[in-house]
Every structure is written in C-alpha cells, then in structure tokens.
PDB file of C-alpha atoms in Angstrom:
ATOM      1  CA  MET A 805     130.881 103.309 163.360  1.00 77.00           C
ATOM      2  CA  GLN A 806     130.724 106.519 164.910  1.00 82.00           C
ATOM      3  CA  ASP A 807     127.189 106.958 165.899  1.00 86.00           C
ATOM      4  CA  ALA A 808     127.111 103.295 166.495  1.00 92.00           C
ATOM      5  CA  PHE A 809     130.217 103.737 168.572  1.00 95.00           C
ATOM      6  CA  TRP A 810     127.861 107.171 170.510  1.00 96.00           C
ATOM      7  CA  SER A 811     124.883 104.624 170.275  1.00 95.00           C
ATOM      8  CA  GLU A 812     126.671 101.883 172.593  1.00 97.00           C
ATOM      9  CA  ILE A 813     128.169 104.579 175.386  1.00 98.00           C
ATOM     10  CA  VAL A 814     125.077 105.767 175.211  1.00 98.00           C
ATOM     11  CA  GLY A 815     122.942 103.218 175.560  1.00 97.00           C
ATOM     12  CA  THR A 816     125.542 101.388 177.715  1.00 98.00           C
ATOM     13  CA  ALA A 817     125.191 104.280 180.309  1.00 98.00           C
ATOM     14  CA  MET A 818     121.575 104.284 180.377  1.00 98.00           C
ATOM     15  CA  LEU A 819     121.582 100.224 181.350  1.00 98.00           C
ATOM     16  CA  LEU A 820     123.932 101.054 183.772  1.00 98.00           C
ATOM     17  CA  LEU A 821     122.336 104.194 185.616  1.00 98.00           C
ATOM     18  CA  LEU A 822     119.439 102.628 185.887  1.00 98.00           C
ATOM     19  CA  GLY A 823     120.505  98.955 187.007  1.00 98.00           C
ATOM     20  CA  ALA A 824     122.473 100.356 189.287  1.00 98.00           C
ATOM     21  CA  GLY A 825     120.403 102.960 190.932  1.00 98.00           C
ATOM     22  CA  VAL A 826     116.968 100.050 190.941  1.00 98.00           C
ATOM     23  CA  VAL A 827     120.578  98.181 193.604  1.00 98.00           C
ATOM     24  CA  ALA A 828     120.511 101.112 194.685  1.00 97.00           C
ATOM     25  CA  ASN A 829     117.620 101.851 196.074  1.00 98.00           C
ATOM     26  CA  VAL A 830     117.042  98.430 197.485  1.00 97.00           C
ATOM     27  CA  ILE A 831     119.867  97.385 200.176  1.00 96.00           C
ATOM     28  CA  LEU A 832     121.805 101.217 200.394  1.00 95.00           C
ATOM     29  CA  PRO A 833     120.769 103.103 203.954  1.00 93.00           C
ATOM     30  CA  ARG A 834     117.606 105.574 204.712  1.00 93.00           C
ATOM     31  CA  THR A 835     116.751 104.868 200.672  1.00 94.00           C
ATOM     32  CA  LYS A 836     112.532 104.517 200.167  1.00 94.00           C
ATOM     33  CA  GLY A 837     112.979 101.105 198.162  1.00 93.00           C
ATOM     34  CA  ASN A 838     114.920 100.055 201.174  1.00 93.00           C
ATOM     35  CA  GLY A 839     114.620  96.096 202.010  1.00 93.00           C
ATOM     36  CA  GLY A 840     112.612  95.796 198.533  1.00 94.00           C
ATOM     37  CA  GLY A 841     114.218  92.324 197.405  1.00 95.00           C
ATOM     38  CA  TRP A 842     115.318  90.540 193.756  1.00 94.00           C
ATOM     39  CA  LEU A 843     112.952  90.825 193.125  1.00 95.00           C
ATOM     40  CA  LEU A 844     112.834  94.241 192.480  1.00 97.00           C
ATOM     41  CA  ILE A 845     116.254  93.842 191.790  1.00 97.00           C
ATOM     42  CA  ASN A 846     115.471  91.342 188.408  1.00 96.00           C
ATOM     43  CA  PHE A 847     112.520  93.451 187.301  1.00 96.00           C
ATOM     44  CA  GLY A 848     115.193  96.911 187.833  1.00 97.00           C
ATOM     45  CA  TRP A 849     117.413  95.714 185.672  1.00 97.00           C
ATOM     46  CA  GLY A 850     114.550  94.786 183.069  1.00 96.00           C
ATOM     47  CA  LEU A 851     113.481  97.989 182.715  1.00 97.00           C
ATOM     48  CA  ALA A 852     117.284  99.106 182.112  1.00 98.00           C
ATOM     49  CA  VAL A 853     117.902  96.573 179.891  1.00 97.00           C
ATOM     50  CA  PHE A 854     114.418  98.057 178.220  1.00 95.00           C
ATOM     51  CA  ALA A 855     115.487 101.625 178.266  1.00 96.00           C
ATOM     52  CA  GLY A 856     119.508 100.719 177.352  1.00 96.00           C
ATOM     53  CA  VAL A 857     118.032  99.075 174.340  1.00 94.00           C
ATOM     54  CA  TYR A 858     115.669 102.172 172.974  1.00 92.00           C
ATOM     55  CA  VAL A 859     117.797 104.426 172.796  1.00 93.00           C
ATOM     56  CA  SER A 860     120.486 102.433 171.242  1.00 92.00           C
ATOM     57  CA  PHE A 861     118.787 102.143 167.717  1.00 86.00           C
ATOM     58  CA  LYS A 862     121.607 103.179 165.716  1.00 88.00           C
ATOM     59  CA  SER A 863     124.253 100.395 167.188  1.00 92.00           C
ATOM     60  CA  GLY A 864     122.040  97.474 166.979  1.00 90.00           C
ATOM     61  CA  ALA A 865     122.100  98.000 171.377  1.00 92.00           C
ATOM     62  CA  HIS A 866     124.473  95.633 172.066  1.00 94.00           C
ATOM     63  CA  LEU A 867     125.096  96.928 175.248  1.00 97.00           C
ATOM     64  CA  ASN A 868     127.088  94.004 176.636  1.00 97.00           C
ATOM     65  CA  PRO A 869     130.058  92.377 175.163  1.00 98.00           C
ATOM     66  CA  ALA A 870     129.212  89.356 175.038  1.00 98.00           C
ATOM     67  CA  VAL A 871     126.310  89.844 173.083  1.00 97.00           C
ATOM     68  CA  THR A 872     129.776  91.529 170.717  1.00 97.00           C
ATOM     69  CA  LEU A 873     131.374  88.627 170.766  1.00 98.00           C
ATOM     70  CA  GLY A 874     128.225  86.399 169.987  1.00 97.00           C
ATOM     71  CA  LEU A 875     127.187  88.204 166.959  1.00 96.00           C
ATOM     72  CA  LEU A 876     131.515  88.025 166.176  1.00 97.00           C
ATOM     73  CA  THR A 877     131.355  83.734 166.817  1.00 97.00           C
ATOM     74  CA  ALA A 878     127.912  83.605 164.420  1.00 95.00           C
ATOM     75  CA  ASP A 879     129.564  85.972 161.366  1.00 93.00           C
ATOM     76  CA  GLN A 880     126.428  88.062 161.903  1.00 92.00           C
ATOM     77  CA  ASP A 881     126.068  91.512 161.332  1.00 89.00           C
ATOM     78  CA  PHE A 882     126.119  94.367 164.045  1.00 89.00           C
ATOM     79  CA  ALA A 883     123.975  96.240 163.432  1.00 86.00           C
ATOM     80  CA  THR A 884     122.227  97.723 160.446  1.00 79.00           C
ATOM     81  CA  MET A 885     121.721 101.328 159.622  1.00 75.00           C
ATOM     82  CA  LYS A 886     118.703 102.529 158.061  1.00 68.00           C
ATOM     83  CA  ASP A 887     117.990 106.320 157.089  1.00 62.00           C
ATOM     84  CA  THR A 888     115.100 108.631 157.968  1.00 61.00           C
ATOM     85  CA  ALA A 889     113.206 106.764 155.889  1.00 59.00           C
ATOM     86  CA  GLY A 890     113.914 103.547 156.732  1.00 63.00           C
ATOM     87  CA  ALA A 891     115.061 102.202 154.489  1.00 64.00           C
ATOM     88  CA  VAL A 892     117.913 100.240 155.015  1.00 67.00           C
ATOM     89  CA  THR A 893     121.224 101.834 154.268  1.00 68.00           C
ATOM     90  CA  GLY A 894     123.952  99.551 155.181  1.00 78.00           C
ATOM     91  CA  VAL A 895     125.465  97.226 157.641  1.00 86.00           C
ATOM     92  CA  ILE A 896     128.992  97.366 160.714  1.00 88.00           C
ATOM     93  CA  ASP A 897     130.128  93.914 159.567  1.00 88.00           C
ATOM     94  CA  PRO A 898     130.927  91.165 162.355  1.00 91.00           C
ATOM     95  CA  THR A 899     134.900  92.738 162.600  1.00 95.00           C
ATOM     96  CA  VAL A 900     137.546  92.639 165.357  1.00 96.00           C
ATOM     97  CA  ALA A 901     138.174  95.744 164.883  1.00 96.00           C
ATOM     98  CA  ASN A 902     134.519  97.244 165.078  1.00 95.00           C
ATOM     99  CA  ALA A 903     134.171  94.562 167.612  1.00 97.00           C
ATOM    100  CA  PHE A 904     136.937  96.575 169.304  1.00 97.00           C
ATOM    101  CA  TRP A 905     134.813  99.848 168.523  1.00 97.00           C
ATOM    102  CA  TYR A 906     131.853  98.238 170.443  1.00 97.00           C
ATOM    103  CA  ILE A 907     133.354  96.829 173.384  1.00 98.00           C
ATOM    104  CA  LEU A 908     135.181  99.739 174.877  1.00 98.00           C
ATOM    105  CA  ALA A 909     132.595 102.085 174.231  1.00 98.00           C
ATOM    106  CA  GLN A 910     130.312  99.587 176.264  1.00 98.00           C
ATOM    107  CA  MET A 911     133.305  99.768 179.523  1.00 99.00           C
ATOM    108  CA  ILE A 912     133.492 103.997 179.083  1.00 98.00           C
ATOM    109  CA  GLY A 913     129.217 102.929 179.143  1.00 98.00           C
ATOM    110  CA  ALA A 914     129.131 101.236 182.223  1.00 99.00           C
ATOM    111  CA  PHE A 915     131.728 103.653 183.735  1.00 99.00           C
ATOM    112  CA  LEU A 916     130.041 107.043 182.722  1.00 99.00           C
ATOM    113  CA  GLY A 917     126.539 105.544 183.992  1.00 98.00           C
ATOM    114  CA  ALA A 918     127.628 103.771 187.307  1.00 98.00           C
ATOM    115  CA  THR A 919     129.374 106.023 188.025  1.00 99.00           C
ATOM    116  CA  ILE A 920     125.334 108.732 187.956  1.00 99.00           C
ATOM    117  CA  ALA A 921     123.620 106.716 189.857  1.00 98.00           C
ATOM    118  CA  PHE A 922     126.373 107.581 192.289  1.00 98.00           C
ATOM    119  CA  LEU A 923     125.772 110.744 192.123  1.00 98.00           C
ATOM    120  CA  ALA A 924     122.459 109.911 193.033  1.00 98.00           C
ATOM    121  CA  TYR A 925     122.838 108.540 195.970  1.00 97.00           C
ATOM    122  CA  LYS A 926     125.543 110.559 196.859  1.00 96.00           C
ATOM    123  CA  LYS A 927     124.062 111.280 200.382  1.00 95.00           C
ATOM    124  CA  HIS A 928     122.853 107.654 200.845  1.00 95.00           C
ATOM    125  CA  PHE A 929     125.926 106.442 200.438  1.00 95.00           C
ATOM    126  CA  ASP A 930     127.332 108.438 203.247  1.00 93.00           C
ATOM    127  CA  GLU A 931     125.966 107.108 205.706  1.00 88.00           C
ATOM    128  CA  ASP A 932     127.216 104.331 208.110  1.00 76.00           C
ATOM    129  CA  ALA A 933     126.749 101.316 206.097  1.00 76.00           C
ATOM    130  CA  ASP A 934     128.849  97.839 205.593  1.00 91.00           C
ATOM    131  CA  PRO A 935     131.986  98.833 202.517  1.00 94.00           C
ATOM    132  CA  GLY A 936     130.815  95.224 200.840  1.00 94.00           C
ATOM    133  CA  ILE A 937     126.801  97.320 200.627  1.00 96.00           C
ATOM    134  CA  LYS A 938     128.247 100.197 198.880  1.00 97.00           C
ATOM    135  CA  LEU A 939     130.693  97.596 196.391  1.00 97.00           C
ATOM    136  CA  ALA A 940     127.151  95.502 195.957  1.00 97.00           C
ATOM    137  CA  VAL A 941     125.771  98.406 194.029  1.00 97.00           C
ATOM    138  CA  PHE A 942     128.256  99.078 191.332  1.00 98.00           C
ATOM    139  CA  SER A 943     129.475  95.448 190.907  1.00 98.00           C
ATOM    140  CA  THR A 944     128.571  91.438 191.968  1.00 98.00           C
ATOM    141  CA  GLY A 945     129.420  88.662 194.313  1.00 97.00           C
ATOM    142  CA  PRO A 946     128.748  85.691 195.120  1.00 97.00           C
ATOM    143  CA  GLU A 947     126.479  84.171 197.279  1.00 96.00           C
ATOM    144  CA  LEU A 948     128.881  81.236 198.481  1.00 97.00           C
ATOM    145  CA  ARG A 949     132.773  81.718 197.087  1.00 97.00           C
ATOM    146  CA  SER A 950     133.427  78.832 195.507  1.00 97.00           C
ATOM    147  CA  TYR A 951     135.827  80.559 191.479  1.00 98.00           C
ATOM    148  CA  ALA A 952     135.409  77.591 189.084  1.00 98.00           C
ATOM    149  CA  TRP A 953     131.755  77.026 190.450  1.00 98.00           C
ATOM    150  CA  ASN A 954     130.477  80.797 190.616  1.00 98.00           C
ATOM    151  CA  PHE A 955     132.317  80.822 186.727  1.00 99.00           C
ATOM    152  CA  VAL A 956     130.457  77.921 185.685  1.00 98.00           C
ATOM    153  CA  THR A 957     126.700  79.724 187.282  1.00 98.00           C
ATOM    154  CA  GLU A 958     128.278  82.712 184.925  1.00 99.00           C
ATOM    155  CA  VAL A 959     129.053  81.488 181.419  1.00 99.00           C
ATOM    156  CA  ILE A 960     125.535  78.954 181.428  1.00 99.00           C
ATOM    157  CA  ALA A 961     123.435  82.194 182.837  1.00 98.00           C
ATOM    158  CA  THR A 962     125.357  84.230 179.850  1.00 98.00           C
ATOM    159  CA  PHE A 963     125.117  81.029 177.552  1.00 98.00           C
ATOM    160  CA  VAL A 964     121.043  82.023 177.390  1.00 98.00           C
ATOM    161  CA  LEU A 965     121.337  85.450 177.281  1.00 97.00           C
ATOM    162  CA  VAL A 966     123.113  85.184 174.072  1.00 97.00           C
ATOM    163  CA  PHE A 967     121.712  81.767 172.184  1.00 96.00           C
ATOM    164  CA  VAL A 968     117.654  83.349 172.983  1.00 95.00           C
ATOM    165  CA  ILE A 969     119.217  86.697 171.346  1.00 93.00           C
ATOM    166  CA  LEU A 970     120.613  85.360 168.484  1.00 93.00           C
ATOM    167  CA  CYS A 971     117.518  83.013 168.074  1.00 90.00           C
ATOM    168  CA  PHE A 972     115.631  86.793 167.527  1.00 81.00           C
ATOM    169  CA  GLY A 973     118.036  87.146 164.359  1.00 70.00           C
ATOM    170  CA  PRO A 974     115.546  85.043 162.181  1.00 52.00           C
ATOM    171  CA  ASN A 975     112.419  85.915 163.460  1.00 50.00           C
ATOM    172  CA  PRO A 976     112.410  88.946 164.225  1.00 50.00           C
ATOM    173  CA  SER A 977     109.587  90.898 166.214  1.00 51.00           C
ATOM    174  CA  GLY A 978     108.973  94.703 166.861  1.00 55.00           C
ATOM    175  CA  LEU A 979     108.430  93.772 170.453  1.00 64.00           C
ATOM    176  CA  GLY A 980     112.607  92.873 170.934  1.00 79.00           C
ATOM    177  CA  PRO A 981     113.191  95.907 173.273  1.00 85.00           C
ATOM    178  CA  LEU A 982     110.095  94.105 175.669  1.00 90.00           C
ATOM    179  CA  ALA A 983     111.849  90.213 174.811  1.00 90.00           C
ATOM    180  CA  VAL A 984     114.822  91.063 176.089  1.00 93.00           C
ATOM    181  CA  ALA A 985     114.271  92.663 179.276  1.00 94.00           C
ATOM    182  CA  MET A 986     111.867  89.449 179.902  1.00 95.00           C
ATOM    183  CA  LEU A 987     114.497  87.861 178.792  1.00 96.00           C
ATOM    184  CA  VAL A 988     116.987  89.281 181.963  1.00 97.00           C
ATOM    185  CA  VAL A 989     114.485  89.475 184.493  1.00 97.00           C
ATOM    186  CA  GLY A 990     113.742  85.284 184.239  1.00 97.00           C
ATOM    187  CA  ILE A 991     117.653  84.626 183.972  1.00 97.00           C
ATOM    188  CA  GLY A 992     117.531  87.160 187.629  1.00 97.00           C
ATOM    189  CA  ALA A 993     115.060  84.885 188.852  1.00 96.00           C
ATOM    190  CA  SER A 994     116.198  81.236 188.119  1.00 97.00           C
ATOM    191  CA  LEU A 995     120.405  81.605 187.447  1.00 97.00           C
ATOM    192  CA  GLY A 996     121.461  85.063 189.594  1.00 97.00           C
ATOM    193  CA  GLY A 997     121.620  83.258 192.913  1.00 96.00           C
ATOM    194  CA  PRO A 998     124.296  81.880 192.874  1.00 97.00           C
ATOM    195  CA  THR A 999     126.223  84.626 191.522  1.00 97.00           C
ATOM    196  CA  GLY A1000     124.137  88.329 191.661  1.00 96.00           C
ATOM    197  CA  TYR A1001     123.957  87.464 187.093  1.00 96.00           C
ATOM    198  CA  ALA A1002     126.585  89.588 185.858  1.00 97.00           C
ATOM    199  CA  ILE A1003     126.265  88.214 182.747  1.00 98.00           C
ATOM    200  CA  ASN A1004     127.763  90.966 181.121  1.00 98.00           C
ATOM    201  CA  PRO A1005     131.260  92.813 181.387  1.00 98.00           C
ATOM    202  CA  ALA A1006     131.405  96.025 180.787  1.00 98.00           C
ATOM    203  CA  ARG A1007     128.522  95.678 183.214  1.00 98.00           C
ATOM    204  CA  ASP A1008     129.852  94.327 186.774  1.00 98.00           C
ATOM    205  CA  LEU A1009     134.038  96.055 185.132  1.00 98.00           C
ATOM    206  CA  GLY A1010     133.234  99.184 184.707  1.00 98.00           C
ATOM    207  CA  PRO A1011     131.131  99.696 187.343  1.00 98.00           C
ATOM    208  CA  ARG A1012     133.942  98.214 189.698  1.00 99.00           C
ATOM    209  CA  ILE A1013     136.907 100.596 188.282  1.00 98.00           C
ATOM    210  CA  ALA A1014     134.478 102.784 189.033  1.00 98.00           C
ATOM    211  CA  HIS A1015     133.784 101.954 192.135  1.00 98.00           C
ATOM    212  CA  ALA A1016     137.707 102.289 192.643  1.00 98.00           C
ATOM    213  CA  VAL A1017     138.044 105.609 191.451  1.00 98.00           C
ATOM    214  CA  LEU A1018     135.838 106.886 193.158  1.00 98.00           C
ATOM    215  CA  PRO A1019     136.228 108.929 196.772  1.00 95.00           C
ATOM    216  CA  ILE A1020     132.699 106.986 198.477  1.00 96.00           C
ATOM    217  CA  ARG A1021     132.481 107.379 201.077  1.00 94.00           C
ATOM    218  CA  GLY A1022     133.939 105.163 204.051  1.00 92.00           C
ATOM    219  CA  LYS A1023     134.043 102.626 200.813  1.00 94.00           C
ATOM    220  CA  GLY A1024     136.508  99.177 201.086  1.00 94.00           C
ATOM    221  CA  SER A1025     138.133  96.633 198.169  1.00 96.00           C
ATOM    222  CA  SER A1026     136.713  96.444 194.825  1.00 97.00           C
ATOM    223  CA  ASP A1027     137.313  92.621 195.447  1.00 97.00           C
ATOM    224  CA  TRP A1028     140.069  92.585 192.741  1.00 98.00           C
ATOM    225  CA  SER A1029     140.601  88.549 193.151  1.00 97.00           C
ATOM    226  CA  TYR A1030     136.479  88.017 192.084  1.00 98.00           C
ATOM    227  CA  ALA A1031     136.820  90.206 188.504  1.00 98.00           C
ATOM    228  CA  TRP A1032     138.000  88.470 186.750  1.00 98.00           C
ATOM    229  CA  VAL A1033     134.656  85.461 187.025  1.00 98.00           C
ATOM    230  CA  PRO A1034     131.589  88.282 186.041  1.00 98.00           C
ATOM    231  CA  VAL A1035     134.915  88.806 182.808  1.00 98.00           C
ATOM    232  CA  LEU A1036     136.026  86.218 181.945  1.00 98.00           C
ATOM    233  CA  GLY A1037     132.197  83.495 182.572  1.00 98.00           C
ATOM    234  CA  PRO A1038     130.495  86.231 180.063  1.00 98.00           C
ATOM    235  CA  ILE A1039     133.147  86.041 177.533  1.00 99.00           C
ATOM    236  CA  VAL A1040     133.536  82.014 177.708  1.00 99.00           C
ATOM    237  CA  GLY A1041     128.978  81.685 177.649  1.00 98.00           C
ATOM    238  CA  GLY A1042     128.563  84.154 174.240  1.00 98.00           C
ATOM    239  CA  VAL A1043     131.538  82.712 172.343  1.00 98.00           C
ATOM    240  CA  LEU A1044     129.313  79.570 172.903  1.00 98.00           C
ATOM    241  CA  ALA A1045     126.734  80.235 172.208  1.00 98.00           C
ATOM    242  CA  GLY A1046     127.701  82.419 169.228  1.00 97.00           C
ATOM    243  CA  LEU A1047     128.729  78.400 168.073  1.00 97.00           C
ATOM    244  CA  LEU A1048     125.869  77.581 169.091  1.00 96.00           C
ATOM    245  CA  ALA A1049     123.894  78.963 167.267  1.00 93.00           C
ATOM    246  CA  ASN A1050     126.076  78.762 163.880  1.00 90.00           C
ATOM    247  CA  VAL A1051     124.644  74.557 164.272  1.00 89.00           C
ATOM    248  CA  TYR A1052     121.225  75.566 165.040  1.00 84.00           C
ATOM    249  CA  VAL A1053     120.369  78.474 164.205  1.00 73.00           C
ATOM    250  CA  PHE A1054     121.824  80.141 160.954  1.00 63.00           C
TER     251      PHE A1054
END
C-alpha cells in the first residue's frame, strides 16, 4: 500500500501540474498560449491525464476520488501488483481504509501539482490580471451560477467518466491511458461548458486550497461558497457509476 500511496501522489501531481499549466498558458497575461481557447485546454487536460496515468502505474492510476469511490462501490480491486517480470503478486482490495489512503494521496498530489504550476507561471501571476482569472488556473467555476444545476452537470459528467473507466475492467487494453485521455477530452468538449468539468474532487479542492494559502499577488476570494459543487457532484457521479457497473458490467 505504501507504493500505491506514493504512486497516487506522483500521478495526481503530474495531472495537476500539466492541467493547471495549460489553463495558465491560455488565460494568464503575456504567455505564449494566451487566447488559445477552450479546445486547447481540453486537449491539455487530456494529455495531463495521459501522463498522470502512466507515472502512477503502481497504484492503478486512480488520480481521482470519484474513481476510487466508484471502484469501491463496484467492489473492484483498486490495483493489481506485479513483479519486474510482469507476474501478478497481489491486489489492493477495495476497502474503506484503502480508499481513505488513496484519496489522501490524491489531495496531496493535487495541492503539490497546482503549487508547482504556480511556480512555473509566477511572473505571469504577478501581472495585473483579474483575480477571477488567477483563481481559474487552480479551480473550476460555472459560467452561469446555479448551484443545483451546476451540481447536476458535475454528477452527469463524472458518471460518464467513471462508468466508462469501470467498463475497461472486463475489456483490458494496452491503450488504457490514451483511451482515458481521449475520454476526458470528449467530456470537456461535450459536458464541460457549464462548469469547467471538475469531474474530480481532488482536482478542484486541492488546488483551491493552494490558491487560498499561496502568496499570489492580487488574488481574490477562493470562492468557497461554490467549492462543495465540484467535490460532492463528482462523488455522487462516481458512486452512481459504481452502482450501475455492478448491474451492467460485473
């Protein structure tokens, strides 16, 4: 379990470093990618997932509490452990205790990844920019604020993510990381418009905490009144996906 814990930290940190990094490149002042648009952000997040999944192979590459809780609900192993020759040596069982350690690691990794992205763009954060733009590098926010409907959007988008990932279980493929990456791009393009598609509690909450504590020049509120939506919405979506997978997949 110790290897899996560190694997989730490293993988989620990589996810947030590259994901928050592409957002920073597109929206912060005087960057090379400024104005690159929503499609660039979608593909950037997809490739961030691709990289995060590859470097967190020891833990099964959850990188997302919604995925962990979906697997727990579906009673599917969290990870399969192998030796250097590729032989299976054991599994990480889907227990509440193991889920706790996975989610803690994801939160730590998300905080660290967002912090490193901030350091990479420190001089651009120092430029005179709207505080909302600076927050948007770290966390999501709705285009039209309606807590109930924003919540529904996050539930639906996360359900799609986790249910498709659970369907990979009985259909193993070496294209897993690429498939998940393209799935994230597709979710962003189709369902990301209303809320910015957190679809991952750690992806939003860890960086939001980083925004709150880091010495960011000219930052404003961390928008804690909205923070519950990208946390609880994905949790509900992940659990619903696990429940349906129990009936449909396994």
